[in-house]
Amino acid sequence: RREGGKAYVRCGSRASSENTVRVGVLGASGYTGSEVLRLLANHPQFGVALLTADRKAGQPIASVFPHLATQKLPDLIAVKDADFSYVDAVFCCLPHGTTQEIIRGLPNHLKIVDLSADFRLRDISEYEEWYGQPHRAPELQKEAIYGLTEILREEIRNARLVANPGCYPTSIQIPLVPLIKAKLIDIKNIIIDAKSGVSGAGRSVKENLLYTEVAEGINSYGVTRHRHVPETEQGLSDAAHSKVTISFTPHLMPMIRGMQSTIYVEMAPGVSTEDLYQQLKRSYENEEFAVLLGNGVVPRTHSVRGTNYCLINVFPDRIPGRAIIISVIDNLVKGASGQALQNLNLMMGFPENLGLHYQSLFP
Amino acid sequence: RREGGKAYVRCGSRASSENTVRVGVLGASGYTGSEVLRLLANHPQFGVALLTADRKAGQPIASVFPHLATQKLPDLIAVKDADFSYVDAVFCCLPHGTTQEIIRGLPNHLKIVDLSADFRLRDISEYEEWYGQPHRAPELQKEAIYGLTEILREEIRNARLVANPGCYPTSIQIPLVPLIKAKLIDIKNIIIDAKSGVSGAGRSVKENLLYTEVAEGINSYGVTRHRHVPETEQGLSDAAHSKVTISFTPHLMPMIRGMQSTIYVEMAPGVSTEDLYQQLKRSYENEEFAVLLGNGVVPRTHSVRGTNYCLINVFPDRIPGRAIIISVIDNLVKGASGQALQNLNLMMGFPENLGLHYQSLFP
Amino acid sequence: RREGGKAYVRCGSRASSENTVRVGVLGASGYTGSEVLRLLANHPQFGVALLTADRKAGQPIASVFPHLATQKLPDLIAVKDADFSYVDAVFCCLPHGTTQEIIRGLPNHLKIVDLSADFRLRDISEYEEWYGQPHRAPELQKEAIYGLTEILREEIRNARLVANPGCYPTSIQIPLVPLIKAKLIDIKNIIIDAKSGVSGAGRSVKENLLYTEVAEGINSYGVTRHRHVPETEQGLSDAAHSKVTISFTPHLMPMIRGMQSTIYVEMAPGVSTEDLYQQLKRSYENEEFAVLLGNGVVPRTHSVRGTNYCLINVFPDRIPGRAIIISVIDNLVKGASGQALQNLNLMMGFPENLGLHYQSLFP
Amino acid sequence: RREGGKAYVRCGSRASSENTVRVGVLGASGYTGSEVLRLLANHPQFGVALLTADRKAGQPIASVFPHLATQKLPDLIAVKDADFSYVDAVFCCLPHGTTQEIIRGLPNHLKIVDLSADFRLRDISEYEEWYGQPHRAPELQKEAIYGLTEILREEIRNARLVANPGCYPTSIQIPLVPLIKAKLIDIKNIIIDAKSGVSGAGRSVKENLLYTEVAEGINSYGVTRHRHVPETEQGLSDAAHSKVTISFTPHLMPMIRGMQSTIYVEMAPGVSTEDLYQQLKRSYENEEFAVLLGNGVVPRTHSVRGTNYCLINVFPDRIPGRAIIISVIDNLVKGASGQALQNLNLMMGFPENLGLHYQSLFP
C-alpha cells in the first residue's frame, strides 16, 4: 500500500538484492528481538529475511509489536519451519535454556550472535550450577566467542558463534577490565551497586514487573545471588589472571531502559584516581562506543537511551585510597541488541558502527 | 580525540564538504533544537554548520545537552555573532515573540523553517490577540507557508519561509482535513480531547513541570483557552471554506513524549464510519508518515516515540451518527523537529523522508 | 515482637474487644482488598477478623503484600475454611463471575459490600451479555442496593448487600446524575473521555500491564466497548427516567492511581454553565466527599490520591451551548475500597466518613 | 460550606478548643510544610493555628496546594505578621540559611522542630564550610537537640528546639548507629549508595528537576560532595567515639517519594551477618517505626510510601567478611515531616506515634 506513486527513499529493512547480508531473527517476539529490528531499519547492508516466534507463528510482527507496523517485514514463523538456505546470519534472541539445542541444529554456513546466556560461561559446570540444567551443546561452547566487542574484537571478527554479553556484565567489564589488567585496583574489594531499567527482564509477564509494582519504587532483587555474577567474574578473572569475587547488588528502577553501575573500588597502593582516568583514556581513546567523559562529568543514562554507547568516568572517594566508577548503557542496545549488531558487523567484515549511529532519545 | 587510528564510518553531523547542505540551528538550547540535532545525526545530506543560543554563547552544546557529547558539533554562539554566509538553511527554534524580528534580519539566501508560533497565523490581528503583542514582521507573514507537509506539500516545496505547525494542530488536522474537505463530518460539533507529554512545554523551568508535580497525575490545563486553538481552527476553516469553532481540551500526561488526540465527531447525514475510513485511506495511501492503521487497530503513542509518523484510525461510537477518531504523534518529531526536517528536505529538493527513517523506541 | 516495654498507642487493625465491628475481607490478595486493609488501619470502630485468599491460603498477608507487614493481621485462609460466626460484615473483593455463588453461600447475619461487578446490573440479561455467563444469584440481585453513596444513601443505610460501584461509573454519575435529574443537559449527546491509572485493572498479570508496556505512553483500550458502560447507562437512565446511551472512551494512563472523566455535554436550551454549577452546588453543598471546586478551579487527580474525595467542576466550552465537566477520584478509594467503607459505615450505623479522613498524598 | 445539615465526624485539623496543642507551620508553601499538614489532618491532639509563607502571604493554602482544599486551614501570612501568643509549638519548614535568624526571633514559650539543616551540625565552623555562610545563632546551636528519635529519645523529650535530621542521614544512621556502637563493623570502610525520590529536593524550580529531565533516567549528583555528609559523619562518629569518614553517593531516581540506602560494610573480625541481624533486633524490637524485617526479606520503598517507618535488613555479601545493609524510608515522612511530628509528640508529652498510623499507599 505504501509504495504508490510518490518517489521516496524506501524505509524498512526487508532483505532485498540491494542488501548484501540476509539476516534472520530467532525469537522475534521479545524485546531484544524487536530491538534488533529497530536498529536494522537503518542499516545499509543488512536486510531482514526471516523472523521466528514459535507461539506467534503465522502472525505478522505488527500483531506482536504494533510499533513495527510501519516497516515491511516478513511474518513470524516457527523455527522448525525456517529455511535457512537463504539466510546468511542470525540473531538468536531466544530464552536461555532452549537456545543451546536450537543453535546446535542450525546449518554451518550461518554466522550466529546469541543474545541468551547459553554460551557465555566457558565452564559448563558453572552453567549447570547457575541455570539449573546441564549444558546441551558443550562442543559448541568451546567454539563460542564472548562478544564484549571492545575487549575481544579480533576474536569476534573471526568467530562463527558469538555469545553476546549480558547487560550488567557489559556495563561492569568495560570500565574494570583495563584497570584490572593494569593492576590499578584491588581485585578483592570490588563493590558494584547496579541499577537497571525494567526492560532488562524482557517481556516476561510477571507480577513484580507490573506497572503498579514497579513505578514509584525501588526493588532490590537478587541481593545475594544474580545470574550475571558468574559471567562478570569470568571476565574480570580473565583480566586478573586470578579468581575475582565481586560484591554485586542489582536494583530494579522505575524506568524502561537504562542501566548504571556505580562501582566502588580500592586502588592499588600509590595509585590515584587520575591514574585510573588516564588508563581508561588510553584504553578507549580510539573507541567509538566506549567513551570516557571529560574530567568530573557524570555519566547519565539519559545520554545513552536508544544508543550503543557506554559512557564511563572515575571519581575520587571521600575515603582515602578508594575511587568511584560510574558506567552507563542502554541495557537493550549496548547491553543486548546493539552490541549484537556491532559484533555481526565485525563478523561480516563491515565497520563495526555500521547502522549504529543513533543518538540518545532525550528528552 | 575519537578520530584516532581505527577506521570506522564517521558518526556525527558536522557540516563538511561531503554534505551538500549546511544547516544552522537558531535556539539550540531547547528541546526542539536538540531534537533537530538528534535527527540530523543520521542525515546523509545535511550537516550542522552553526548553533546559536544567546544565553549559552561560548559553551559547547554538550554542556547544555550532555547526550550530544558523542557528536562533533560546533560550539554555541550568539545569534548576533553568526556568519550566515556559510549557511544554506536554518531551523529557527526560538521562543515565540522574539522570532519575528530575528527572522526579519536573516539574509535572503537562507531557507528557513520556523518552529515557533510566530508565523503560523495568517491573520496578524489574531496573532496579537492570542500572543499579546503586535506582529513584528507582517510582510514576512504574507510570504510564510504553513508547513503541514501532507496537506501543503507543493507550496512548501517552493517556500523560502515555512511556519512549522504546532504539535496539537498537526495531530488534529491530519485526520480531520480530508474528512472536512469531503464534507463527511459536521463542522459545528468537533470535540477534541488531547493528551500531551511534558516535553511539549519545552525546557521551561516552571513549577507545574517539575517531576513531583507531573508524575502520577493528570493536569487539564487551558480547559477553555489554549494557543493552539486559532491555528487549528485556521486549518480546519480553510478545509471547510467556512469558520470552524472547535471544542479543545488539552491534558498534560505523565510522560516525556507523545501526543494523542481523541476526536469525537458527528457524521454528516447518511455517512458511516466506514466512509470516514475509506476517505482517509484514499487521502493517505501514498503517504509515508501519515498512516491509517488496519481496521480496528488502536493507534498508540508507544508506536511513534522518536519517529515522524502520525498514526490514525476511526472507530464507531455507541451514539448513533457519531464516530471517534484517534491520532497519535511524537510531539517533538512529527509535532515539531521531524516535520521541520521533512519540510526542509522538500525545500532543498530532497526526498522528504531523507534522514527520517527512525523506528519507535519501544519499549 | 513490637509490643514490648514501650507505651505507645496501638497501630494496626486486628479485631479486638475494643472494636465493635468485626470485619472480614474476602479476596484479600488483590488491590481492592489491600486497600480496604490500608483504610481500616485507622478506623476507630472496625477491626479485621478474617482474611481470605484461596490460592494463598496459609500465608501471612505480608507475603502477598509486604507493605502490610507492619500491621497485625490474621493470616490468609480459604473461603471454604472461614468461620463467619465471629464476623459482622464482609468486604467481598473477589473477581466478578465467582462472586455471586460465594455471596449466596454466606450466612444471613452478615452485612456485605461487594466490590465486584456481580451485583451492579439490575437486569440479569444485561449481566449475561456483558460478562458472558448467566447470573448465578438472581434472587440476591433483587435485594442488592447499588452503592453510590451520595445518590442512594438512605437505601444503603438499610441494605444487607451493597453492590459497590465501578470506578468509571462513580466518577461519571456523581457529576451527571444531578444535572440529568434537573433536566439541564441533553441526554442524547453525552461524551465521556475517561483516563485511568493502571491499578484499576487490579493485580492481574497481563502483558499490557507491564511497566515496559505502560510507562511513557497512552493506551486507548475498549474504544467501542467497555464493561462499565451498562452500569453507567443504568444509573444515568434512572436519573433521566429514559434510556441513556453514552459515548465512553477509556484511556489507560501511565500512573498507578487516579481517574479523570472529562465529560462533554450539550446543555438544554437556555441553560448556561453557571446553571450547571449552581445545580451541582445545591446537590453537594452538604456532602463531604463529593466536592464542587471554586469557580474555574480545575480538579486534579493529584488532589485525591489515597483519598475518598470526588472533585468536580464545570467549564464553558468554545462551542456555544456546550459545557465541559471534569471529575476526578482515586480509582482505588472513592472508585472502590473507600466508597465501600463509606457504605459499610452507613450500614453499621456510623458516620459515613469514619476512618476516611485521609488527605491526598501529594507530592 | 461543608458543615451543613449532615452530622458527620469533623475532618480537618484547624486548631480548636478540642485540641490541646495549637501548632504553627512556618514555611507552609514547601513540600515538608504541606506534608506536616497532611499528617496533622488525622492527629487527635494537634490543631493548626498558624501558617506562614512570606511570598504567598494573604493567599489560602489551597491556592498553593490544591490538594489541601478539602481541609479547613488558616490562610497564609508572613512570618513577621504572625502572633505566636496563641501558638504552642511550631514546625519550621523554611530553607536553610534563613532559619537561624527566624528561630532566634521566636518567643521562648514555643516548642520548635526545625526541619531545615540550620541546627543539625554541632560544629558551627562545619556549618560555615558546607553552607557557605557563618552560623547566625551559635547560642541556640548549643541548645538544639538532634532529632533522630530512636537514638536520642530522652534528650528530645526535654528539648525546646529540635533539629530534625535530614532524609539521607536518617536512613543511614538508624541501621548503622547500633552496629557501630557494638563495634561490629569497620568504621573505615563504610560505603553508602543512596537512592532518593525527587521530592527530597523540595519544590525548588530547577531545570534538573523537570519531569522531562528526571523521568526514565538516573542522575548521580554530588558524587564527591553532598551536604548530608557532615551530618551523617557527625552521628556515626558520636557512635564510634572516633572520626568516621564515609563513602556516600546519592542518586536521584525517577520517583516522587522514597529513599533507599544500600550500605556496604566490612565486618569486624569474627563477626557474622547473623551477629549484625541480632544486634539490630535487640536495638529495635520495641520500636514502632524502626523495623527489622524477617530474615532475608528485602526492604522496599513501596512499603513505606506515606508512612513513618524505616525498614531495614542485613544480607551476606559474596565477598567474605562483608555485609550489605538495606534501609528504606519515605524521605518526606520519616525523612522529614513524620519524624518531626514524632518528635513534637514526645516534646509535648504524647505517645510518639500519635497521628502517625498511616500505612503505605501501595500500589
CSV table of N, CA and C in Angstrom, one decimal, chain A residues 42 357-362, chain B residues 11-13 23 25 31-48 67-68 71 73 91 93 115 164 257 289 304-309 330-343 345 352-359:
chain,number,residue,atom,x,y,z
A,42,ASN,N,17.7,1.0,9.9
A,42,ASN,CA,18.6,2.0,9.2
A,42,ASN,C,19.9,1.4,8.8
A,357,HIS,N,24.4,4.5,14.3
A,357,HIS,CA,24.6,5.9,14.5
A,357,HIS,C,23.4,6.6,15.2
A,358,TYR,N,22.8,5.9,16.1
A,358,TYR,CA,21.7,6.5,16.8
A,358,TYR,C,22.2,7.4,18.0
A,359,GLN,N,21.6,8.6,18.1
A,359,GLN,CA,21.8,9.4,19.2
A,359,GLN,C,20.7,9.3,20.3
A,360,SER,N,21.0,9.6,21.5
A,360,SER,CA,20.1,9.4,22.6
A,360,SER,C,18.8,10.1,22.3
A,361,LEU,N,17.7,9.4,22.6
A,361,LEU,CA,16.4,10.0,22.6
A,361,LEU,C,16.2,10.8,23.9
A,362,PHE,N,16.6,12.0,23.9
A,362,PHE,CA,16.5,12.8,25.1
A,362,PHE,C,15.8,14.1,24.6
B,11,CYS,N,30.6,9.1,12.6
B,11,CYS,CA,29.3,9.4,13.2
B,11,CYS,C,29.3,10.8,13.6
B,12,GLY,N,28.1,11.5,13.5
B,12,GLY,CA,28.0,12.9,13.8
B,12,GLY,C,27.7,13.6,12.6
B,13,SER,N,27.3,14.9,12.7
B,13,SER,CA,26.7,15.5,11.6
B,13,SER,C,27.3,16.9,11.3
B,23,VAL,N,23.5,23.5,7.5
B,23,VAL,CA,22.4,23.9,8.3
B,23,VAL,C,22.7,24.6,9.5
B,25,VAL,N,21.1,26.0,13.3
B,25,VAL,CA,20.0,25.8,14.3
B,25,VAL,C,20.1,27.0,15.2
B,31,TYR,N,14.4,22.0,23.6
B,31,TYR,CA,14.2,20.6,23.2
B,31,TYR,C,14.0,20.5,21.7
B,32,THR,N,13.3,21.4,21.0
B,32,THR,CA,13.1,21.3,19.6
B,32,THR,C,14.5,21.4,18.8
B,33,GLY,N,15.4,22.3,19.4
B,33,GLY,CA,16.7,22.4,18.8
B,33,GLY,C,17.5,21.1,18.9
B,34,SER,N,17.5,20.6,20.1
B,34,SER,CA,18.3,19.3,20.3
B,34,SER,C,17.7,18.2,19.5
B,35,GLU,N,16.4,18.2,19.3
B,35,GLU,CA,15.8,17.1,18.6
B,35,GLU,C,16.2,17.2,17.1
B,36,VAL,N,16.3,18.4,16.6
B,36,VAL,CA,16.8,18.6,15.2
B,36,VAL,C,18.2,18.0,15.1
B,37,LEU,N,19.0,18.2,16.1
B,37,LEU,CA,20.4,17.7,16.1
B,37,LEU,C,20.4,16.2,16.2
B,38,ARG,N,19.5,15.6,17.0
B,38,ARG,CA,19.4,14.1,17.0
B,38,ARG,C,19.1,13.6,15.6
B,39,LEU,N,18.1,14.2,15.0
B,39,LEU,CA,17.7,13.7,13.7
B,39,LEU,C,18.7,13.9,12.6
B,40,LEU,N,19.4,15.0,12.7
B,40,LEU,CA,20.4,15.3,11.7
B,40,LEU,C,21.6,14.3,11.8
B,41,ALA,N,21.8,13.7,12.9
B,41,ALA,CA,23.0,12.9,13.1
B,41,ALA,C,23.0,11.7,12.1
B,42,ASN,N,21.9,11.4,11.5
B,42,ASN,CA,21.8,10.3,10.6
B,42,ASN,C,21.5,10.8,9.2
B,43,HIS,N,21.5,12.1,8.9
B,43,HIS,CA,21.0,12.6,7.7
B,43,HIS,C,22.2,12.6,6.7
B,44,PRO,N,22.0,12.0,5.5
B,44,PRO,CA,23.1,11.9,4.6
B,44,PRO,C,23.5,13.2,3.8
B,45,GLN,N,22.6,14.2,3.9
B,45,GLN,CA,22.9,15.4,3.0
B,45,GLN,C,23.0,16.7,3.8
B,46,PHE,N,22.6,16.7,5.0
B,46,PHE,CA,22.6,17.9,5.8
B,46,PHE,C,23.7,17.8,6.9
B,47,GLY,N,24.5,18.9,7.0
B,47,GLY,CA,25.5,19.0,8.1
B,47,GLY,C,25.2,20.2,8.9
B,48,VAL,N,25.6,20.1,10.2
B,48,VAL,CA,25.3,21.2,11.1
B,48,VAL,C,26.5,22.2,11.0
B,67,HIS,N,23.8,14.6,26.3
B,67,HIS,CA,23.6,13.5,25.4
B,67,HIS,C,24.1,13.7,24.0
B,68,LEU,N,24.5,15.0,23.7
B,68,LEU,CA,25.0,15.3,22.4
B,68,LEU,C,26.6,15.3,22.4
B,71,GLN,N,28.5,13.5,19.6
B,71,GLN,CA,28.6,14.1,18.3
B,71,GLN,C,29.6,15.2,18.2
B,73,LEU,N,30.1,18.7,17.0
B,73,LEU,CA,29.2,19.8,16.7
B,73,LEU,C,29.8,21.1,17.0
B,91,PHE,N,17.0,26.1,10.9
B,91,PHE,CA,15.9,25.7,11.7
B,91,PHE,C,15.8,26.8,12.8
B,93,CYS,N,14.5,27.7,16.2
B,93,CYS,CA,13.9,27.0,17.4
B,93,CYS,C,13.7,28.0,18.5
B,115,LEU,N,10.1,26.9,13.8
B,115,LEU,CA,9.4,26.0,14.7
B,115,LEU,C,8.5,26.8,15.7
B,164,ASN,N,6.4,26.1,10.7
B,164,ASN,CA,6.2,24.7,11.1
B,164,ASN,C,5.0,24.6,12.1
B,257,ARG,N,7.4,12.2,26.1
B,257,ARG,CA,7.0,12.5,24.7
B,257,ARG,C,5.7,11.8,24.4
B,289,PHE,N,4.4,9.1,6.2
B,289,PHE,CA,4.3,9.5,7.6
B,289,PHE,C,2.9,9.6,8.1
B,304,VAL,N,5.1,5.5,18.1
B,304,VAL,CA,5.6,6.6,17.4
B,304,VAL,C,6.7,7.4,18.1
B,305,ARG,N,7.2,6.8,19.2
B,305,ARG,CA,8.2,7.5,20.1
B,305,ARG,C,9.5,7.7,19.3
B,306,GLY,N,9.9,8.9,19.1
B,306,GLY,CA,11.1,9.2,18.4
B,306,GLY,C,11.0,9.1,16.9
B,307,THR,N,9.8,8.9,16.4
B,307,THR,CA,9.6,8.8,14.9
B,307,THR,C,8.7,10.0,14.4
B,308,ASN,N,8.7,10.0,13.0
B,308,ASN,CA,7.9,11.1,12.4
B,308,ASN,C,6.5,10.7,11.9
B,309,TYR,N,6.1,9.5,12.4
B,309,TYR,CA,4.8,9.0,12.0
B,309,TYR,C,3.6,9.7,12.7
B,330,ASP,N,4.6,11.8,17.9
B,330,ASP,CA,5.6,12.2,18.9
B,330,ASP,C,5.6,13.7,18.8
B,331,ASN,N,5.2,14.4,19.9
B,331,ASN,CA,5.1,15.9,19.8
B,331,ASN,C,6.4,16.5,19.4
B,332,LEU,N,7.6,15.9,19.7
B,332,LEU,CA,8.8,16.6,19.3
B,332,LEU,C,9.3,16.2,17.9
B,333,VAL,N,8.7,15.2,17.3
B,333,VAL,CA,9.1,14.8,15.9
B,333,VAL,C,8.1,15.3,14.9
B,334,LYS,N,7.1,14.5,14.6
B,334,LYS,CA,6.1,14.9,13.7
B,334,LYS,C,5.4,16.2,14.2
B,335,GLY,N,5.4,16.4,15.5
B,335,GLY,CA,4.8,17.6,16.1
B,335,GLY,C,5.8,18.8,16.2
B,336,ALA,N,7.0,18.6,15.7
B,336,ALA,CA,8.0,19.7,15.7
B,336,ALA,C,9.2,19.4,14.8
B,337,SER,N,10.2,18.9,15.4
B,337,SER,CA,11.5,18.9,14.6
B,337,SER,C,11.5,17.9,13.4
B,338,GLY,N,10.8,16.8,13.5
B,338,GLY,CA,10.7,15.9,12.4
B,338,GLY,C,10.0,16.5,11.2
B,339,GLN,N,8.9,17.1,11.5
B,339,GLN,CA,8.1,17.7,10.4
B,339,GLN,C,8.9,18.8,9.8
B,340,ALA,N,9.7,19.5,10.7
B,340,ALA,CA,10.6,20.6,10.2
B,340,ALA,C,11.6,20.1,9.2
B,341,LEU,N,12.2,18.9,9.6
B,341,LEU,CA,13.2,18.3,8.7
B,341,LEU,C,12.5,17.8,7.4
B,342,GLN,N,11.3,17.2,7.5
B,342,GLN,CA,10.6,16.8,6.4
B,342,GLN,C,10.4,18.0,5.4
B,343,ASN,N,10.0,19.1,6.0
B,343,ASN,CA,9.8,20.3,5.2
B,343,ASN,C,11.1,20.8,4.5
B,345,ASN,N,13.7,19.1,3.8
B,345,ASN,CA,14.1,18.2,2.7
B,345,ASN,C,13.4,18.6,1.4
B,352,GLU,N,11.4,13.7,0.8
B,352,GLU,CA,11.0,14.3,2.1
B,352,GLU,C,11.3,13.4,3.3
B,353,ASN,N,11.5,12.1,3.1
B,353,ASN,CA,11.8,11.2,4.2
B,353,ASN,C,13.3,11.0,4.5
B,354,LEU,N,14.1,11.8,3.8
B,354,LEU,CA,15.6,11.6,4.0
B,354,LEU,C,16.0,11.9,5.4
B,355,GLY,N,16.7,10.9,6.0
B,355,GLY,CA,17.2,11.0,7.4
B,355,GLY,C,16.1,10.9,8.4
B,356,LEU,N,14.9,10.5,8.0
B,356,LEU,CA,13.8,10.3,9.0
B,356,LEU,C,13.4,8.9,9.2
B,357,HIS,N,14.3,7.9,8.9
B,357,HIS,CA,13.9,6.5,8.9
B,357,HIS,C,13.9,6.0,10.4
B,358,TYR,N,13.6,6.7,11.3
B,358,TYR,CA,13.6,6.2,12.7
B,358,TYR,C,12.4,5.4,13.0
B,359,GLN,N,12.6,4.3,13.7
B,359,GLN,CA,11.5,3.5,14.2
B,359,GLN,C,11.3,3.7,15.7
